[in-house]
mmCIF file of C-alpha atoms in Angstrom:
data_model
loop_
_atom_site.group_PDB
_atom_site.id
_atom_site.type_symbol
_atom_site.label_atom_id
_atom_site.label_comp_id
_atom_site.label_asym_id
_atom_site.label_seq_id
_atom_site.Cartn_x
_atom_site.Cartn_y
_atom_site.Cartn_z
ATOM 1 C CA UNK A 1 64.656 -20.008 20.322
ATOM 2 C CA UNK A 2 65.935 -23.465 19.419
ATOM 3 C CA UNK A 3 69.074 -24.980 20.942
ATOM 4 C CA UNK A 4 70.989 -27.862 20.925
ATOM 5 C CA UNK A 5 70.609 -29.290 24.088
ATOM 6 C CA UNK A 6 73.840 -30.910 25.761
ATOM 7 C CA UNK A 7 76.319 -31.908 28.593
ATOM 8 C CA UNK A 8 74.900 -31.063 31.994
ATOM 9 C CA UNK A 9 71.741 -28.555 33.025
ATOM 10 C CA UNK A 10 74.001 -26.218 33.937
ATOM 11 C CA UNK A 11 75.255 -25.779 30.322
ATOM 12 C CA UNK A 12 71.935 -25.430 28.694
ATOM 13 C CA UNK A 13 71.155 -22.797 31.420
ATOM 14 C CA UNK A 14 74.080 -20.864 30.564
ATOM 15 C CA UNK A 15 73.633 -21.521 26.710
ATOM 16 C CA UNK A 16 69.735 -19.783 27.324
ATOM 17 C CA UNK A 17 71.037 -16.968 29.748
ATOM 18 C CA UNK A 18 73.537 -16.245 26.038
ATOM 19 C CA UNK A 19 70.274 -16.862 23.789
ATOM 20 C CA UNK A 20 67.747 -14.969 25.930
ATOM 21 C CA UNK A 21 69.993 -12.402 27.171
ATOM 22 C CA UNK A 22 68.615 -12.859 30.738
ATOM 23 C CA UNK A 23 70.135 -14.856 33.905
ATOM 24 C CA UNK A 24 68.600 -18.491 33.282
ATOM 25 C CA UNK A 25 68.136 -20.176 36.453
ATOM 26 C CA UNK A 26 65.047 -22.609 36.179
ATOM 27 C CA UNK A 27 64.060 -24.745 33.195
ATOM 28 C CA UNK A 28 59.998 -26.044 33.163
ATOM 29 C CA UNK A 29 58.437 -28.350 30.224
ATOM 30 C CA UNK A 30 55.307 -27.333 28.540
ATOM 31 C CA UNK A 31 53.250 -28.568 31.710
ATOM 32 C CA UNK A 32 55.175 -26.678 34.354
ATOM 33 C CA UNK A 33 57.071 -29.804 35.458
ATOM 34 C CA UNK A 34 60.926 -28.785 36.704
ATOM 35 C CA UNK A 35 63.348 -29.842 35.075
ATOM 36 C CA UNK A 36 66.830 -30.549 37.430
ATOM 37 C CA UNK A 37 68.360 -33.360 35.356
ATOM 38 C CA UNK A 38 69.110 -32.997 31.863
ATOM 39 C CA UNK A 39 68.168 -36.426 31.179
ATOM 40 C CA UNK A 40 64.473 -35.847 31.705
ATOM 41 C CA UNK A 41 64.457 -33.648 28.208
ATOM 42 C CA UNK A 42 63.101 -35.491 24.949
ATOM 43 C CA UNK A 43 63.339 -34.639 21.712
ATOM 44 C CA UNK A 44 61.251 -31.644 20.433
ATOM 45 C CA UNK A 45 60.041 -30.914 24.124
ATOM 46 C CA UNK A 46 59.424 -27.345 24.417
ATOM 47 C CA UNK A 47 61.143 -25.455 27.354
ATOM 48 C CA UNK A 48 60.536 -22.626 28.932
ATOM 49 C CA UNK A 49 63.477 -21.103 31.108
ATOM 50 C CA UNK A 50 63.056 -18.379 33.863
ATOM 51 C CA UNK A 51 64.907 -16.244 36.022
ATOM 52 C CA UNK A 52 63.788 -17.512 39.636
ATOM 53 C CA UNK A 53 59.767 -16.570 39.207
ATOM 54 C CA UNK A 54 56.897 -19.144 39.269
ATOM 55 C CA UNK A 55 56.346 -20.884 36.330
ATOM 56 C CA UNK A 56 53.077 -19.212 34.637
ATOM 57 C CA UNK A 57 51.558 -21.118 31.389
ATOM 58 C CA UNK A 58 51.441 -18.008 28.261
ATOM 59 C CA UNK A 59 48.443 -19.783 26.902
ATOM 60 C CA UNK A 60 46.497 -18.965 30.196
ATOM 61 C CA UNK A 61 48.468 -15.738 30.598
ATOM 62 C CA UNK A 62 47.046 -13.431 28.172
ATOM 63 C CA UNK A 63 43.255 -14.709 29.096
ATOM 64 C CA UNK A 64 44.175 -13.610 32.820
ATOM 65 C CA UNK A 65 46.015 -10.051 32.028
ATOM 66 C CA UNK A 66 42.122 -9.680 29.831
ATOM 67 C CA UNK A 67 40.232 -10.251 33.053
ATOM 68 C CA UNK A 68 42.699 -8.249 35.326
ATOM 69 C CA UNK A 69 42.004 -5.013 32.677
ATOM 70 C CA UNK A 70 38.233 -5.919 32.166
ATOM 71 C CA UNK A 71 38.914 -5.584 28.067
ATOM 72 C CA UNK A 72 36.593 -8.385 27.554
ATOM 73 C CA UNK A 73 33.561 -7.005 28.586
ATOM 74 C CA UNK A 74 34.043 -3.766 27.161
ATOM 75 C CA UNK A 75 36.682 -2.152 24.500
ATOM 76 C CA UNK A 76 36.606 -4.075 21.228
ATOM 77 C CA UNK A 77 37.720 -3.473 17.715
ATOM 78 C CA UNK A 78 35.186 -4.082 14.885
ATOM 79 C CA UNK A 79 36.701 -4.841 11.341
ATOM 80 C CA UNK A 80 33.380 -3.567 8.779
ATOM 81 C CA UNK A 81 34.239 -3.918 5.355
ATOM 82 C CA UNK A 82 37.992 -4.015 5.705
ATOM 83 C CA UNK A 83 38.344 -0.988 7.827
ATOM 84 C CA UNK A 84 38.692 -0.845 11.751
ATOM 85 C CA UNK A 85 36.721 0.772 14.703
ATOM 86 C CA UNK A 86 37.267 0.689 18.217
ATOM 87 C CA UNK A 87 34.301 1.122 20.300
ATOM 88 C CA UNK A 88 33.078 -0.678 23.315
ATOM 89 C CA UNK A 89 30.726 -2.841 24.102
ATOM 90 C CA UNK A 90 28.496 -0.569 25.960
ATOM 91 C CA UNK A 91 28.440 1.876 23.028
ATOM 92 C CA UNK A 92 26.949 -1.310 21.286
ATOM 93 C CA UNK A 93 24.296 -2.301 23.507
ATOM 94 C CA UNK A 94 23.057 0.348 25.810
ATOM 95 C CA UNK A 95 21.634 3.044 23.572
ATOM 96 C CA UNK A 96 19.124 0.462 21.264
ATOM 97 C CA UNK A 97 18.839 -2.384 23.534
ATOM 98 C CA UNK A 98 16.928 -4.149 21.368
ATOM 99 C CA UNK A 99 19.051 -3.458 18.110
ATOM 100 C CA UNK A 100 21.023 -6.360 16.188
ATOM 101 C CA UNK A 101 24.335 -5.601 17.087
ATOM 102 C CA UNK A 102 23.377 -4.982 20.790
ATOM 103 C CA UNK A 103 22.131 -8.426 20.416
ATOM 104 C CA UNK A 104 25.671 -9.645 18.699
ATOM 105 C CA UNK A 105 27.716 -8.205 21.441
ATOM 106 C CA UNK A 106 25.377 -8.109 24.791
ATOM 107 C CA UNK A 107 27.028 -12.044 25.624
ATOM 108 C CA UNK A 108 30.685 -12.942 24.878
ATOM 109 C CA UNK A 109 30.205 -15.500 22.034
ATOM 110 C CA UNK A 110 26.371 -15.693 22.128
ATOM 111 C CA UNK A 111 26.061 -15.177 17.913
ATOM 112 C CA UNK A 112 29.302 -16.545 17.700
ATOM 113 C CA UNK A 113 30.894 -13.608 16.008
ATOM 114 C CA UNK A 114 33.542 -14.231 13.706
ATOM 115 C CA UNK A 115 37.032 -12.382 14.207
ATOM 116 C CA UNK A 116 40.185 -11.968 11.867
ATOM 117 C CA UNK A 117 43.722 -12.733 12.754
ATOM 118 C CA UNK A 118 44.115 -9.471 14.598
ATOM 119 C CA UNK A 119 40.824 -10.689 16.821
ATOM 120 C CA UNK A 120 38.717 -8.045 15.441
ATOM 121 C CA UNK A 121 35.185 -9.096 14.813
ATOM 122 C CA UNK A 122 34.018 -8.836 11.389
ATOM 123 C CA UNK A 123 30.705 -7.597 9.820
ATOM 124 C CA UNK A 124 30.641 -7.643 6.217
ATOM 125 C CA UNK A 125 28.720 -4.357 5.646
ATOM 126 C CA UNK A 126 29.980 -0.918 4.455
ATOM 127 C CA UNK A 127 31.978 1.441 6.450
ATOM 128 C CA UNK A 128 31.374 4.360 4.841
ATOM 129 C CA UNK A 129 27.363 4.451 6.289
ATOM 130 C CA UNK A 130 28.712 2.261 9.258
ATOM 131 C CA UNK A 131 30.332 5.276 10.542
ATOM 132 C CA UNK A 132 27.685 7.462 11.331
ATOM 133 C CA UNK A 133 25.895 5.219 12.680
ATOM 134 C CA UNK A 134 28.484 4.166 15.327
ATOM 135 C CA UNK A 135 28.712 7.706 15.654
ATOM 136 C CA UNK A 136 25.029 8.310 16.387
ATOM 137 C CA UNK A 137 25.581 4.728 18.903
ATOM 138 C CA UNK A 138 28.165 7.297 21.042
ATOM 139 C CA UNK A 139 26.218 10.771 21.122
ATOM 140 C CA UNK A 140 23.247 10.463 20.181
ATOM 141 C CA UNK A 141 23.469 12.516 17.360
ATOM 142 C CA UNK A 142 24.399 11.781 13.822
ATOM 143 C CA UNK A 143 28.039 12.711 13.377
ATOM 144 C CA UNK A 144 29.874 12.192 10.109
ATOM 145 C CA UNK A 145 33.920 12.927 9.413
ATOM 146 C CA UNK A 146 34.788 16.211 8.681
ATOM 147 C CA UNK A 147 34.042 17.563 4.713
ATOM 148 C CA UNK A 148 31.172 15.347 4.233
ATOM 149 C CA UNK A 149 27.876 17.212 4.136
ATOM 150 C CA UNK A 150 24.888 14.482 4.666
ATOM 151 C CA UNK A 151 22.232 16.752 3.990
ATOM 152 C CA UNK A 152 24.042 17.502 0.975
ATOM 153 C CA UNK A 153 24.396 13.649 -0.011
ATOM 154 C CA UNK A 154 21.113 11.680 -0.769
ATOM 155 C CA UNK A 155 23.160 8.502 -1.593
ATOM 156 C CA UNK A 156 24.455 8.533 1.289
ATOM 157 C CA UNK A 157 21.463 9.544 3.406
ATOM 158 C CA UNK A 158 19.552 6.528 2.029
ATOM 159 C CA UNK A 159 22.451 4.097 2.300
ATOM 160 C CA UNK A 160 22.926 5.264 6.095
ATOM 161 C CA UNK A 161 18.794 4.583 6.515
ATOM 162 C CA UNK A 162 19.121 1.314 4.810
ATOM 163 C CA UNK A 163 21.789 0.014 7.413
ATOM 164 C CA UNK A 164 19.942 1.578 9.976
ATOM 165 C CA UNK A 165 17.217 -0.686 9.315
ATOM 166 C CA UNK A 166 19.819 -3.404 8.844
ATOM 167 C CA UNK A 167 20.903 -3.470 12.266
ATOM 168 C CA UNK A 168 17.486 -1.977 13.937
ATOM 169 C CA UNK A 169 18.146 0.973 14.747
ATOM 170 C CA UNK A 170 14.564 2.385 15.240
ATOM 171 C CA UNK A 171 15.370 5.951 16.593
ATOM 172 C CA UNK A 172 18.017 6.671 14.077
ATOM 173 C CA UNK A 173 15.910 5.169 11.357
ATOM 174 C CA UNK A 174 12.764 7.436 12.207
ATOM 175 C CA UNK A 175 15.454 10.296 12.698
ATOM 176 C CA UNK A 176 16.435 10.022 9.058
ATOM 177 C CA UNK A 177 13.190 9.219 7.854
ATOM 178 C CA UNK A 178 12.348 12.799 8.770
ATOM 179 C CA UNK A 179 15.656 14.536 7.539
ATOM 180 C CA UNK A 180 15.148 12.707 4.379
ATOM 181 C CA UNK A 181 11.774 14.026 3.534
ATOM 182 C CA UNK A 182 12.716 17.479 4.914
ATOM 183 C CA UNK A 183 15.849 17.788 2.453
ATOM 184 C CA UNK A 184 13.914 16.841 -0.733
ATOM 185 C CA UNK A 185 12.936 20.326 -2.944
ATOM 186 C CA UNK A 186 9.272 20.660 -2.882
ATOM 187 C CA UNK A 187 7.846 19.511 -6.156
ATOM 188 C CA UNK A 188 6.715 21.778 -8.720
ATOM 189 C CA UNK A 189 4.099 21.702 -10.176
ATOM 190 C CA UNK A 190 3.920 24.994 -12.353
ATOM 191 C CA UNK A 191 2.689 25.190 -16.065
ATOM 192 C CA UNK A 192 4.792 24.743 -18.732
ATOM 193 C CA UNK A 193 5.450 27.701 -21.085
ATOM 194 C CA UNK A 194 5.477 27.833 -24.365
ATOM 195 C CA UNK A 195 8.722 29.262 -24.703
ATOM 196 C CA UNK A 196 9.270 25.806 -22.061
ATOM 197 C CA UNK A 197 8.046 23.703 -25.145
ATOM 198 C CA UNK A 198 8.974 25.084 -27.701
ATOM 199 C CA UNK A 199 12.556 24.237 -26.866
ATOM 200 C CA UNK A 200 11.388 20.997 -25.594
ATOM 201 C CA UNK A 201 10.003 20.450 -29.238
ATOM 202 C CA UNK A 202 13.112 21.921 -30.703
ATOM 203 C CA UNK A 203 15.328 19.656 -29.192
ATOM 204 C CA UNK A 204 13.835 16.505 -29.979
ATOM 205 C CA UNK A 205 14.859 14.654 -33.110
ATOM 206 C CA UNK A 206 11.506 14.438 -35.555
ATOM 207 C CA UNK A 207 11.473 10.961 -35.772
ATOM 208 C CA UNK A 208 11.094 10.398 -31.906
ATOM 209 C CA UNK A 209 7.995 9.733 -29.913
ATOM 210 C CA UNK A 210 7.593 12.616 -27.792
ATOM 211 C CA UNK A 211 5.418 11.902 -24.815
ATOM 212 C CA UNK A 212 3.836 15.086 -22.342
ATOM 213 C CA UNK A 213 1.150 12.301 -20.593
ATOM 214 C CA UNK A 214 0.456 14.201 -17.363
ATOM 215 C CA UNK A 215 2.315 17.084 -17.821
ATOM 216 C CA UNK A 216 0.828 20.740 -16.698
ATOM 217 C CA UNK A 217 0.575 22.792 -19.489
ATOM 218 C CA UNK A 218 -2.525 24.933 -17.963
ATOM 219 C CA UNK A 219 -3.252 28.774 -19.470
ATOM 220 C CA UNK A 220 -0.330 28.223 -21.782
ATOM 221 C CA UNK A 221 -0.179 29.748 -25.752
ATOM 222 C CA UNK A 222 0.269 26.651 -27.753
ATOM 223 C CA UNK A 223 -1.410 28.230 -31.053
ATOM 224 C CA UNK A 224 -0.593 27.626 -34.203
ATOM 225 C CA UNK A 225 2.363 24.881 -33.090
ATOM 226 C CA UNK A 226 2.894 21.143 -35.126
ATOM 227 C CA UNK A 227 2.079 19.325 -32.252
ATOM 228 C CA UNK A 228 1.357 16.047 -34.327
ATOM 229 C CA UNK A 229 1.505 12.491 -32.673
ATOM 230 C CA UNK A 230 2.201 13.797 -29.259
ATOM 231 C CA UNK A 231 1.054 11.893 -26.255
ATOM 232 C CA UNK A 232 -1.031 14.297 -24.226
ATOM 233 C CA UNK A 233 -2.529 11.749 -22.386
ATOM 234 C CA UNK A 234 -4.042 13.028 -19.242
ATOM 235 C CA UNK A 235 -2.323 16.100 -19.243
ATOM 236 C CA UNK A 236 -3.343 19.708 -17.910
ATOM 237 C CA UNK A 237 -4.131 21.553 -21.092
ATOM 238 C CA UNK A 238 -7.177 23.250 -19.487
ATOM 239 C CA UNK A 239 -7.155 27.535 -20.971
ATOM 240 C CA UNK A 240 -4.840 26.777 -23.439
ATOM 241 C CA UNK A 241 -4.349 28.545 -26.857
ATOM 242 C CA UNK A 242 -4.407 25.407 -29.063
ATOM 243 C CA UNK A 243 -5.773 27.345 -31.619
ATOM 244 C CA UNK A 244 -4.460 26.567 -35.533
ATOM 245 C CA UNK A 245 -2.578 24.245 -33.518
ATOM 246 C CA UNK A 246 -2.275 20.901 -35.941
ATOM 247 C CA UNK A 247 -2.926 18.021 -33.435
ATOM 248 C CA UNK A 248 -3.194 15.287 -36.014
ATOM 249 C CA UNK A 249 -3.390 12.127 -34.537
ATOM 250 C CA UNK A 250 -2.388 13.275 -31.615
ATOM 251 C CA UNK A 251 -3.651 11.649 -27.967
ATOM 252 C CA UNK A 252 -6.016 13.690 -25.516
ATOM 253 C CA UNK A 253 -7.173 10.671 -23.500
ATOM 254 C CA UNK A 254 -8.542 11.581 -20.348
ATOM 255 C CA UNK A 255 -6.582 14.771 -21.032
ATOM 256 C CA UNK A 256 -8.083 18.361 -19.444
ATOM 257 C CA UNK A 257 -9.339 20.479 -22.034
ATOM 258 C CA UNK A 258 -11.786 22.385 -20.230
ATOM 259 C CA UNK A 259 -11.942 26.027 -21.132
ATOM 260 C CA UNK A 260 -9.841 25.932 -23.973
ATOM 261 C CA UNK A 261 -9.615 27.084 -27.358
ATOM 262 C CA UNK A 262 -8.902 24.818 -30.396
ATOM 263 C CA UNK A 263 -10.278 26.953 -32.744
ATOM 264 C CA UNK A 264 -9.481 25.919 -36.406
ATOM 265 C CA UNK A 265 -7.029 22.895 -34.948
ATOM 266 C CA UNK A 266 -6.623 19.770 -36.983
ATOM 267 C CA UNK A 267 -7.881 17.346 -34.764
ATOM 268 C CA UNK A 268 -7.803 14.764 -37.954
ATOM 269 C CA UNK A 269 -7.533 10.799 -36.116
ATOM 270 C CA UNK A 270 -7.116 12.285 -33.114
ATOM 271 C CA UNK A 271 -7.892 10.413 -30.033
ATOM 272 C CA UNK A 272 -9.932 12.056 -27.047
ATOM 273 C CA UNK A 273 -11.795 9.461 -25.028
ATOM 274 C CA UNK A 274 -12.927 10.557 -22.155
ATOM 275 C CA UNK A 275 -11.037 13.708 -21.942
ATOM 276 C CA UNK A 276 -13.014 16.843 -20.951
ATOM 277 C CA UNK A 277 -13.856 19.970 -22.907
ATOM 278 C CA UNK A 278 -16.196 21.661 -21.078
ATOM 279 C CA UNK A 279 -16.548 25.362 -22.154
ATOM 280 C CA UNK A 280 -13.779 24.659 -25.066
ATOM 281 C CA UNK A 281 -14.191 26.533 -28.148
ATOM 282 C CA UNK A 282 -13.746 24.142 -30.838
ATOM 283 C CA UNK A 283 -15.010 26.331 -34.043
ATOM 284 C CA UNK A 284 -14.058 25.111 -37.458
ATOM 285 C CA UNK A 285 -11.979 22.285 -36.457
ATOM 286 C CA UNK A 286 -10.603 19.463 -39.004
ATOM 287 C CA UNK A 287 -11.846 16.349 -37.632
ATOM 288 C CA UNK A 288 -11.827 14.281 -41.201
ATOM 289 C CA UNK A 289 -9.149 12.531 -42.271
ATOM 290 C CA UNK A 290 -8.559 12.129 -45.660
ATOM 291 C CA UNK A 291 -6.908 8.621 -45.215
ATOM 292 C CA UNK A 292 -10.188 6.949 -43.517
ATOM 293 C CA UNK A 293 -7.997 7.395 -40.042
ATOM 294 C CA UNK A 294 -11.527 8.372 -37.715
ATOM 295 C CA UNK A 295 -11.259 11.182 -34.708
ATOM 296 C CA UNK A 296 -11.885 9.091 -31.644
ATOM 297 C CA UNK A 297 -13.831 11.350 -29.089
ATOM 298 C CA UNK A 298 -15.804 8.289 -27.417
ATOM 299 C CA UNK A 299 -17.011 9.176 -23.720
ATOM 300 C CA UNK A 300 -15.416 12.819 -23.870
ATOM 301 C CA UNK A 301 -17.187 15.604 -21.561
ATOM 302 C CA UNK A 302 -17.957 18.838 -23.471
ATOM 303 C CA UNK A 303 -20.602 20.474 -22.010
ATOM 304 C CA UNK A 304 -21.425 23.791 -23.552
ATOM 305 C CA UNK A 305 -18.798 23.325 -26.149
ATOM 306 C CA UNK A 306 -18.837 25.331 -29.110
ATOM 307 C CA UNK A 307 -17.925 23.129 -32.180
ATOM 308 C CA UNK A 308 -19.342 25.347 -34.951
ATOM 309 C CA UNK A 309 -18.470 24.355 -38.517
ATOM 310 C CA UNK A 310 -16.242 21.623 -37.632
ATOM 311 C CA UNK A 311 -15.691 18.766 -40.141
ATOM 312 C CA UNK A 312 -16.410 15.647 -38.422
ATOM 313 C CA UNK A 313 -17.450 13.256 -40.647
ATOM 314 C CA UNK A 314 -17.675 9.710 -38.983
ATOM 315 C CA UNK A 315 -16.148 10.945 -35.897
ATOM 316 C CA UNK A 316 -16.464 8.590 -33.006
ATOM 317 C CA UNK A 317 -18.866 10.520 -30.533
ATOM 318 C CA UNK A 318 -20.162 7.721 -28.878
ATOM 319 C CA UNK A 319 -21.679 8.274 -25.147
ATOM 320 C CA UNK A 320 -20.110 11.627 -25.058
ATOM 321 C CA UNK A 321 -21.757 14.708 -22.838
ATOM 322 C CA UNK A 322 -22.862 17.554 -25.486
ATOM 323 C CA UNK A 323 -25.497 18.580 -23.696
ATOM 324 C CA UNK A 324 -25.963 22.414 -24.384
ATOM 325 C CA UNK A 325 -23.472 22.125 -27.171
ATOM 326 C CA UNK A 326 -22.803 24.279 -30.078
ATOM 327 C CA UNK A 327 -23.040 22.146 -33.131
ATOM 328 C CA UNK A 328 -24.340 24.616 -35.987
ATOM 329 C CA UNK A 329 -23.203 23.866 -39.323
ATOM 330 C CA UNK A 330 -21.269 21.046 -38.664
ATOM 331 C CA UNK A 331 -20.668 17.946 -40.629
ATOM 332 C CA UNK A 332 -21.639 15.382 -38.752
ATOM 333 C CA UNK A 333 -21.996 12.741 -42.041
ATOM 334 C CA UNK A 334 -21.423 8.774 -41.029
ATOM 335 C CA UNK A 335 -20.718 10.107 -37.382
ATOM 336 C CA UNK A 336 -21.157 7.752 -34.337
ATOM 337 C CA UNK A 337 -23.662 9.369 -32.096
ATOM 338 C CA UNK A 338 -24.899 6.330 -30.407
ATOM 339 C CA UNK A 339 -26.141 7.077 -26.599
ATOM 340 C CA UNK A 340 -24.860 10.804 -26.980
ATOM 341 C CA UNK A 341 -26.531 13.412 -24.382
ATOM 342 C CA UNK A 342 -27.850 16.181 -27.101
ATOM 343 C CA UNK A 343 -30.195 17.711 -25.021
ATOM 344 C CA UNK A 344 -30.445 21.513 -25.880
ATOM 345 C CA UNK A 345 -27.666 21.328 -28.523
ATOM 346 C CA UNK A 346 -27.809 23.433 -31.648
ATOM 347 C CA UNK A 347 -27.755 20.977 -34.546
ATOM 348 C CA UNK A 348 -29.118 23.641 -36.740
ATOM 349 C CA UNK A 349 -27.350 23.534 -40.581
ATOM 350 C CA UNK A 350 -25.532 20.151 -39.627
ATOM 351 C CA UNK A 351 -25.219 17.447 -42.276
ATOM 352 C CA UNK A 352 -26.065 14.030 -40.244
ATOM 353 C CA UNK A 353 -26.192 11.454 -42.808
ATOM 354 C CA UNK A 354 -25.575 8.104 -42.410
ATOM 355 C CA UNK A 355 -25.141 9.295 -38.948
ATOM 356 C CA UNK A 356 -25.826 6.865 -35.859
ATOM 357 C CA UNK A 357 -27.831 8.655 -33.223
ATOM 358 C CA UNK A 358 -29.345 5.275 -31.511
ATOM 359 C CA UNK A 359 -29.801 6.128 -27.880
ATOM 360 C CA UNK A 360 -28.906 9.431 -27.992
ATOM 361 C CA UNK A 361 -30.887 12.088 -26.328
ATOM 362 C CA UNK A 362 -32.158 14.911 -28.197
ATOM 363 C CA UNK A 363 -34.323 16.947 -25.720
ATOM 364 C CA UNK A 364 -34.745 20.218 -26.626
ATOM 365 C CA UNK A 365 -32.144 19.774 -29.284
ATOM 366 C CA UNK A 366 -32.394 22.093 -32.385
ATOM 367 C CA UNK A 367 -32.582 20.726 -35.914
ATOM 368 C CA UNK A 368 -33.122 23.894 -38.293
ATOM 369 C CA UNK A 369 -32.043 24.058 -41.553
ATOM 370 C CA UNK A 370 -30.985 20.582 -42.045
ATOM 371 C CA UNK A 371 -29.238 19.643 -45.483
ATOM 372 C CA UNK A 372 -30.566 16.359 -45.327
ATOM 373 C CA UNK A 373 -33.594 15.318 -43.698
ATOM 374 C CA UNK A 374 -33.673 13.477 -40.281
ATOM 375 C CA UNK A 375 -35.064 9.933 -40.336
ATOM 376 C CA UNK A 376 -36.793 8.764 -37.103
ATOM 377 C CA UNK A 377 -34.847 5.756 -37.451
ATOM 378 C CA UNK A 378 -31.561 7.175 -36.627
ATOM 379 C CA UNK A 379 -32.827 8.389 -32.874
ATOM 380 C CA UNK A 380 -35.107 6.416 -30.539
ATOM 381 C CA UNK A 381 -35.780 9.189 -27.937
#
């Protein structure tokens, strides 16, 4: 309160008794000194009237009543984010010892923690995965409110592990570690079907790139589909019905073809290097492209494939595994054979002009019925 202050002490205690509502019957300064002539006040000195007690300094007062209750060693309120949690400090430090915030709270003042005007102490992360972490700081178990299903939440799973790890948590953050890997659906890896694909195909627009690189598409009936340009790249396609399939241009790098038929398939530019076709069945396949655009099958394993009157002029066979091959009747004109395993392959009816067989090895291979005539010049062993 502010007063006027005037005539004798005895009329400003009566005009505080009025003011205060109590029975006035001391007046001290601000350093406790008492006041018993009403000439010792000065302007803007700040009183402080009682009713008989000991004069007791509020600055110092509240600090005592903290040490008479013990609050300051133990409950404390804890502003995160804008929203407020009361905890103590035990809660804080006693569970992970070694933990950031039982480092920020172990020693009154030691990180000097900031605190708003209503003395809580504020950390400036989010409350939401705060929560269950205070939660897991009081039971040892991770608690969160009512309605929320964590198991059911991965976003919030991962954004409770992250400030785990924030504040070092290490038993709650190898706690969730495990709960996280636990709730995530087993991955599957079945084949695609063609019914799968179809709609898959159906459902893109034409002029988009559609990319399978990787994809699982083992045992599956992919005959006679317009599978041109697709990216097949290193994809399962090992027992598949490819047969009439049209795969021009399409990619089969390092792609599994082992076992499967592509029987009459347009293969025309198509690009296989180092795929593997062991045991396909590649009988009358298009390999020649009209346009110039060459079938790219450098480095590609097919062992025992059976490639019978395929058109495959200049195809790209470079260092590729044919050994034991089935190559009868095939055109072969202007093809790249350079360093190609031929041993025991059945080149019998196959046109091979202009073809490059430098390096290759033709062991045991068969060359009946040639329609042009082999020139020692093309093969070195």
């Amino acid at each position: 309160q502010v007063v006027a202050v005037y005539g004798t002490l005895s009329d400003l205690l009566s005009v505080a008794s009025n003011k205060l509502g109590i029975k006035a019957t001391s007046v001290y300064n601000g350093k406790g000194g008492l006041i018993d002539d009403i000439a010792l006040i000065r302007d803007d000195d700040v009183l402080f009237v009682c009713e008989g007690e000991p004069f007791i300094d509020p600055q110092t007062d509240g600090r005592a009543q903290e040490e008479l209750t013990g609050s300051h060693t133990d409950w404390l309120t804890l502003n995160v984010g804008g929203r407020y949690f009361t905890t103590t400090r035990s809660t804080l430090v006693n569970k992970e010892p070694d933990s950031m915030l039982a480092h920020m709270f172990k020693d009154k003042d030691a990180w000097g923690n900031k605190q708003d005007p209503r003395g809580a102490f504020l950390i400036d992360r989010s409350p939401e995965y705060f929560e269950p972490i205070l939660n897991y700081l009081r039971h040892g178990q991770l608690i969160v409110n009512d309605g929320i299903n964590l198991l059911g939440s991965p976003a919030l799973f991962v954004g409770v592990l992250e400030e785990a790890r924030f504040f070092g948590i290490d038993s709650l953050i190898e706690h969730l570690e495990v709960a996280i890997k636990n709730s995530q659906p087993a991955e599957d890896h079945s084949p695609i079907s063609r019914k799968e694909f179809v709609r898959f195909l159906l459902a893109t627009p034409t002029k988009s790139e559609l990319r399978c690189q990787g994809l699982n598409f083992s045992g599956a009936d992919l005959s006679r589909l317009d599978l041109r340009y697709i990216n097949f790249k290193m994809a399962n396609l090992s027992r598949c019905n490819l047969a009439h399939a049209n795969l021009c241009c399409a990619n089969l790098e390092r792609a599994d073809l082992s076992g499967s038929v592509l029987d009459c398939a347009n293969l025309q530019g198509v690009k296989m290097l180092c795929s593997n076709a062991e045991g396909a069945s590649l009988k009358g396949c298009n390999f020649e492209d009209p346009s110039g655009l060459k079938a790219n099958l450098e480095g590609k394993f097919l062992l025992g494939v059976d490639m019978e009157g395929s058109q495959m002029t200049g195809i790209n066979l470079r260092v590729a595994t044919l050994k034991n091959a089935k190559l009868k009747n095939c055109n072969l004109r202007g093809a790249t054979l350079a360093g190609t395993d031929l041993e025991n392959c059945d080149l019998s009816g196959c046109d091979l002009q202009e073809a490059n067989l430098r390096g290759s090895n033709v062991k045991g291979a068969i060359f009946e019925e040639m329609l042009t005539p082999l020139h020692m010049s093309q093969s070195v062993r």
